Structure formats: C-alpha cells, structure tokens
Amino acid sequence: MLRLTKKADYGLIALKYLAEQSTNGAQSAKDIAEAYHIPPQLLAKILQTLAKSGLLVSHAGTNGGYALARSAHDISAFEVIRAIDGPLFITSCITIHGTCDLHGTCTIKEPLRKVNDSIKELLSGIRVSDLIEPIEDSPAAALAGGLVSIAL
Amino acid sequence: MLRLTKKADYGLIALKYLAEQSTNGAQSAKDIAEAYHIPPQLLAKILQTLAKSGLLVSHAGTNGGYALARSAHDISAFEVIRAIDGPLFITSCITIHGTCDLHGTCTIKEPLRKVNDSIKELLSGIRVSDLIEPIEDSPAAALAGGLVSIAL
DNA sequence: AGCAACTCCGACCGCATTGGTCTTGCTTAC
DNA sequence: GTAAGCAAGACCAATGCGGTCGGAGTTGCT
C-alpha cells in the first residue's frame, strides 16, 4: 500500500546529504551516488528534476554539482516527492482534472480526498532538516509540525 | 504521489455498497459491477480476494453473492487496502524483512517509517461505515478517530 | 586563448506491475 | 437437472518505473 517510488527515496537521501554538506559547496551527482551506492546516472536524473523544480541549484563544470536552493529548513518532504513523482493522488478517482472516471457514480471520492489532504499535510510538516539529526522520539514530535487532524 | 491501486478503489466502493445493501441479503459481483460500471470480472476477482481475507463471506449458487463478514463499523479502510494491495510500504527501504537494500547506508529509513505508521493509523481510523453518509465536515471529525500525531 | 576534464542534460530501452479478459470447474437453489 | 453464481487459474496489453547511453555546455589550467 501507498508505495512511493525509489526515485523519491533517492531524492530525499540526496537532499539530506546536501543539507549536511552545505558548508562544503556544491556536491556532484557522482559523489552522492557513490556515498550511498546509488546508480549514478539515475541519481543524476533525479537531481536534474529537482533542479528544474527549483529545489536545487546546479552548477556545471569542474568542481560543479548541486546545492540546496533554499535552507534545509524550508524544504518539505512533500515538495520533494511531488517534484519527483509528479502530482499524483491517493486514488485514481482524484485526477488532475478533478473528474472521476467512474461516470460520476463514484461515492468514495470525497472521503478519500480528505485522506489525501491529510497525508499531504503530514508530509508537508516534515522538512529536510528534520531528516538530519538522529531521531529523538519525544522532543522532535513538537518540532515536526505536531498534529494532523483528519475530518471525514 | 502515494497512489493506491484501482483495485483498492473498487474494493472500497464495493464494500460501501454491500454495507448499504446489507439488509437485502447477498449481492452478486455482477450486480455491484453494473451499478458502478466496473469491469465485472475484475471486481469478481477483487471480491474473491476480500473473501479469502475474511472481510467478506461468499455464498455460491442461485441468489448467492457476497456480504460483509463483520459490521461495517468494524472494517477499516486499512484492512481493505492491505488485503487487496498486499503489505506494501511507503518506501522501498522498508521491506517485509525490514532490511534496506541500500547496504545499510540508508539514513532516511527511520523517519519514513514513522510517516508510514502515521498513514497506517490514519487509514485504520476510517471505517467502511464512515464512507456511507454524506460528509459532514465538522462533527464527523471526532467520529473518524480524531487526531493522528506524527513523531519524527 | 585553447585544451581537456568535468558535470549537467535529454533521449532511449527493458522489464515489472497493474488493469483487464477469457476459460474452466465447482456449488447451490429451484 | 439446470440455471445462477462463485472460484481459480492462465493469459494479455499497457503504463510507468528503474536504469543506461551519448551529447552538449561549462569551468579550470596551461
């Protein structure tokens, strides 16, 4: 259920790495890939996508590479996932056009949309900076954006 | 992002229908399929899966069909989705064996697992019975299981 | 300025999964 | 016995994910 793609995984890992190494200037796709044993060319493509989305800035040439466009604290996991996987939704009922392909007889669309929004808020509350420090369960809870309510 | 399969959609729709028609005895797969313009044979396969998972009871023969095994109030959306789509997880890092394929260097596994659990709780709080009545935003909020907290 | 190394960038491809169909066999009610 | 309905399996097409390849542009060094 609810699988997000490997690309999104890689993207998050890369962003975390870039956040950690932000003082060392730009990091090349190859370096990041080697650090985590990720297929280099695949990661390169992911980073390109993120750069096109404005989350990263790219710098070509020798000693070039990628760097965060914003502070790690201002980039949410939701933005990253949406940039990579596209604006997909929890259910096929909810398309980009908002229309349901079930001839208007789909009756579970609205409840699922609420779930969709809740998940969206959930992910929006998670920042790249939150991924860095080792997890401290209790105190980080407040930091993470706290509570997400679901109203059916 | 976070798409759940069309099969799960169909399954939820069918369960909602069965909950509504629970007083009329068993409903055949064909009837449900026609009511919502769903491919009959596909829905049949989905209902078989749900029956095998113990969420539905099947009754063969004339006037046979499917009925809810439990009260609509006791079946959560999470159970339905898991029964149909299997025990998949939000990220490829979290496999059934709990091992990460990134050679132990995956550093975002733990945060994402928390997200995974939160979504699981979110869906567990939604019952089939909640899908039936038209959405009343405010009062239903409390009914739906209330608040899901995420601790990073 | 010219060269060479480095890095980004876009197009391309195989394969797994999903959505959907067909066929056959078994069970039950009338 | 027959018709209605479930059960179960193989089978097929398409979408999209994961991964690869070659090219174009930029930078630093001499």
CSV table of C-alpha atoms in Angstrom, one decimal, chain A residues 14-121:
chain,number,residue,atom,x,y,z
A,14,ALA,CA,20.4,13.2,-1.7
A,15,LEU,CA,18.8,16.2,-0.2
A,16,LYS,CA,19.7,15.1,3.2
A,17,TYR,CA,23.2,14.6,2.2
A,18,LEU,CA,23.3,18.0,0.5
A,19,ALA,CA,22.0,19.6,3.7
A,20,GLU,CA,24.7,18.0,5.7
A,21,GLN,CA,27.4,19.0,3.3
A,22,SER,CA,26.0,22.5,2.7
A,23,THR,CA,29.2,24.1,4.0
A,24,ASN,CA,31.4,22.3,1.6
A,25,GLY,CA,30.0,23.9,-1.5
A,26,ALA,CA,28.4,22.0,-4.3
A,27,GLN,CA,28.4,18.2,-4.5
A,28,SER,CA,28.5,16.3,-7.7
A,29,ALA,CA,25.8,13.7,-8.5
A,30,LYS,CA,28.6,11.2,-8.8
A,31,ASP,CA,29.9,11.8,-5.3
A,32,ILE,CA,26.5,11.4,-3.7
A,33,ALA,CA,25.8,8.3,-5.7
A,34,GLU,CA,29.0,6.7,-4.6
A,35,ALA,CA,28.4,7.6,-1.0
A,36,TYR,CA,25.1,5.7,-0.9
A,37,HIS,CA,25.7,3.1,-3.7
A,38,ILE,CA,23.0,4.5,-5.9
A,39,PRO,CA,23.2,4.2,-9.7
A,40,PRO,CA,25.0,7.4,-10.6
A,41,GLN,CA,23.1,8.2,-13.8
A,42,LEU,CA,19.8,7.6,-12.2
A,43,LEU,CA,20.6,9.9,-9.3
A,44,ALA,CA,21.8,12.5,-11.8
A,45,LYS,CA,18.4,12.4,-13.5
A,46,ILE,CA,16.6,12.8,-10.2
A,47,LEU,CA,18.8,15.8,-9.2
A,48,GLN,CA,18.1,17.3,-12.6
A,49,THR,CA,14.4,17.1,-11.9
A,50,LEU,CA,14.8,18.7,-8.5
A,51,ALA,CA,16.9,21.4,-10.0
A,52,LYS,CA,14.2,22.1,-12.6
A,53,SER,CA,11.7,22.3,-9.8
A,54,GLY,CA,13.7,24.9,-8.1
A,55,LEU,CA,14.6,22.9,-5.0
A,56,LEU,CA,18.3,22.6,-6.1
A,57,VAL,CA,20.7,24.8,-8.0
A,58,SER,CA,23.0,23.2,-10.4
A,59,HIS,CA,26.5,24.3,-11.3
A,60,ALA,CA,28.2,22.8,-14.3
A,61,GLY,CA,31.9,22.4,-15.0
A,62,THR,CA,34.8,21.3,-12.8
A,63,ASN,CA,34.1,21.4,-9.1
A,64,GLY,CA,30.4,21.9,-10.1
A,65,GLY,CA,27.5,20.0,-8.8
A,66,TYR,CA,24.3,20.6,-6.9
A,67,ALA,CA,23.4,22.6,-3.8
A,68,LEU,CA,20.2,23.3,-1.9
A,69,ALA,CA,18.3,26.3,-3.4
A,70,ARG,CA,16.9,27.1,0.0
A,71,SER,CA,17.6,26.3,3.6
A,72,ALA,CA,17.1,22.7,4.6
A,73,HIS,CA,14.5,24.0,7.0
A,74,ASP,CA,12.4,25.5,4.2
A,75,ILE,CA,12.1,22.4,2.0
A,76,SER,CA,9.4,19.9,2.9
A,77,ALA,CA,9.3,16.3,2.1
A,78,PHE,CA,6.1,16.9,0.3
A,79,GLU,CA,7.7,19.3,-2.2
A,80,VAL,CA,10.4,16.8,-2.9
A,81,ILE,CA,8.1,13.9,-3.5
A,82,ARG,CA,5.8,15.9,-5.7
A,83,ALA,CA,8.7,17.3,-7.7
A,84,ILE,CA,9.9,13.8,-8.4
A,85,ASP,CA,6.8,11.6,-8.6
A,86,GLY,CA,4.5,14.3,-10.0
A,87,PRO,CA,1.2,15.5,-8.7
A,88,LEU,CA,-0.3,12.0,-8.3
A,89,PHE,CA,-3.0,11.3,-5.9
A,90,ILE,CA,-4.0,8.7,-3.5
A,91,THR,CA,-6.8,7.4,-5.6
A,92,SER,CA,-7.4,7.2,-9.3
A,93,CYS,CA,-10.7,8.9,-8.6
A,94,ILE,CA,-8.9,12.1,-7.9
A,95,THR,CA,-7.3,13.1,-11.2
A,96,ILE,CA,-5.7,16.4,-12.0
A,97,HIS,CA,-8.9,17.4,-13.7
A,98,GLY,CA,-10.9,16.6,-10.6
A,99,THR,CA,-13.1,14.3,-12.6
A,100,CYS,CA,-13.8,10.7,-11.6
A,101,ASP,CA,-13.6,8.2,-14.4
A,102,LEU,CA,-16.4,6.2,-12.8
A,103,HIS,CA,-19.2,8.1,-14.6
A,104,GLY,CA,-20.0,10.2,-11.6
A,105,THR,CA,-21.2,7.3,-9.6
A,106,CYS,CA,-18.1,7.1,-7.5
A,107,THR,CA,-19.2,7.6,-4.0
A,108,ILE,CA,-16.0,7.3,-2.1
A,109,LYS,CA,-14.2,10.1,-3.8
A,110,GLU,CA,-14.9,12.7,-1.2
A,111,PRO,CA,-13.7,10.7,1.8
A,112,LEU,CA,-10.6,9.7,0.1
A,113,ARG,CA,-9.9,13.2,-0.9
A,114,LYS,CA,-9.8,14.1,2.8
A,115,VAL,CA,-7.4,11.3,3.4
A,116,ASN,CA,-5.3,12.6,0.6
A,117,ASP,CA,-5.2,16.0,2.1
A,118,SER,CA,-4.3,14.7,5.5
A,119,ILE,CA,-1.3,12.8,4.1
A,120,LYS,CA,-0.3,15.9,2.2
A,121,GLU,CA,-0.3,17.9,5.4
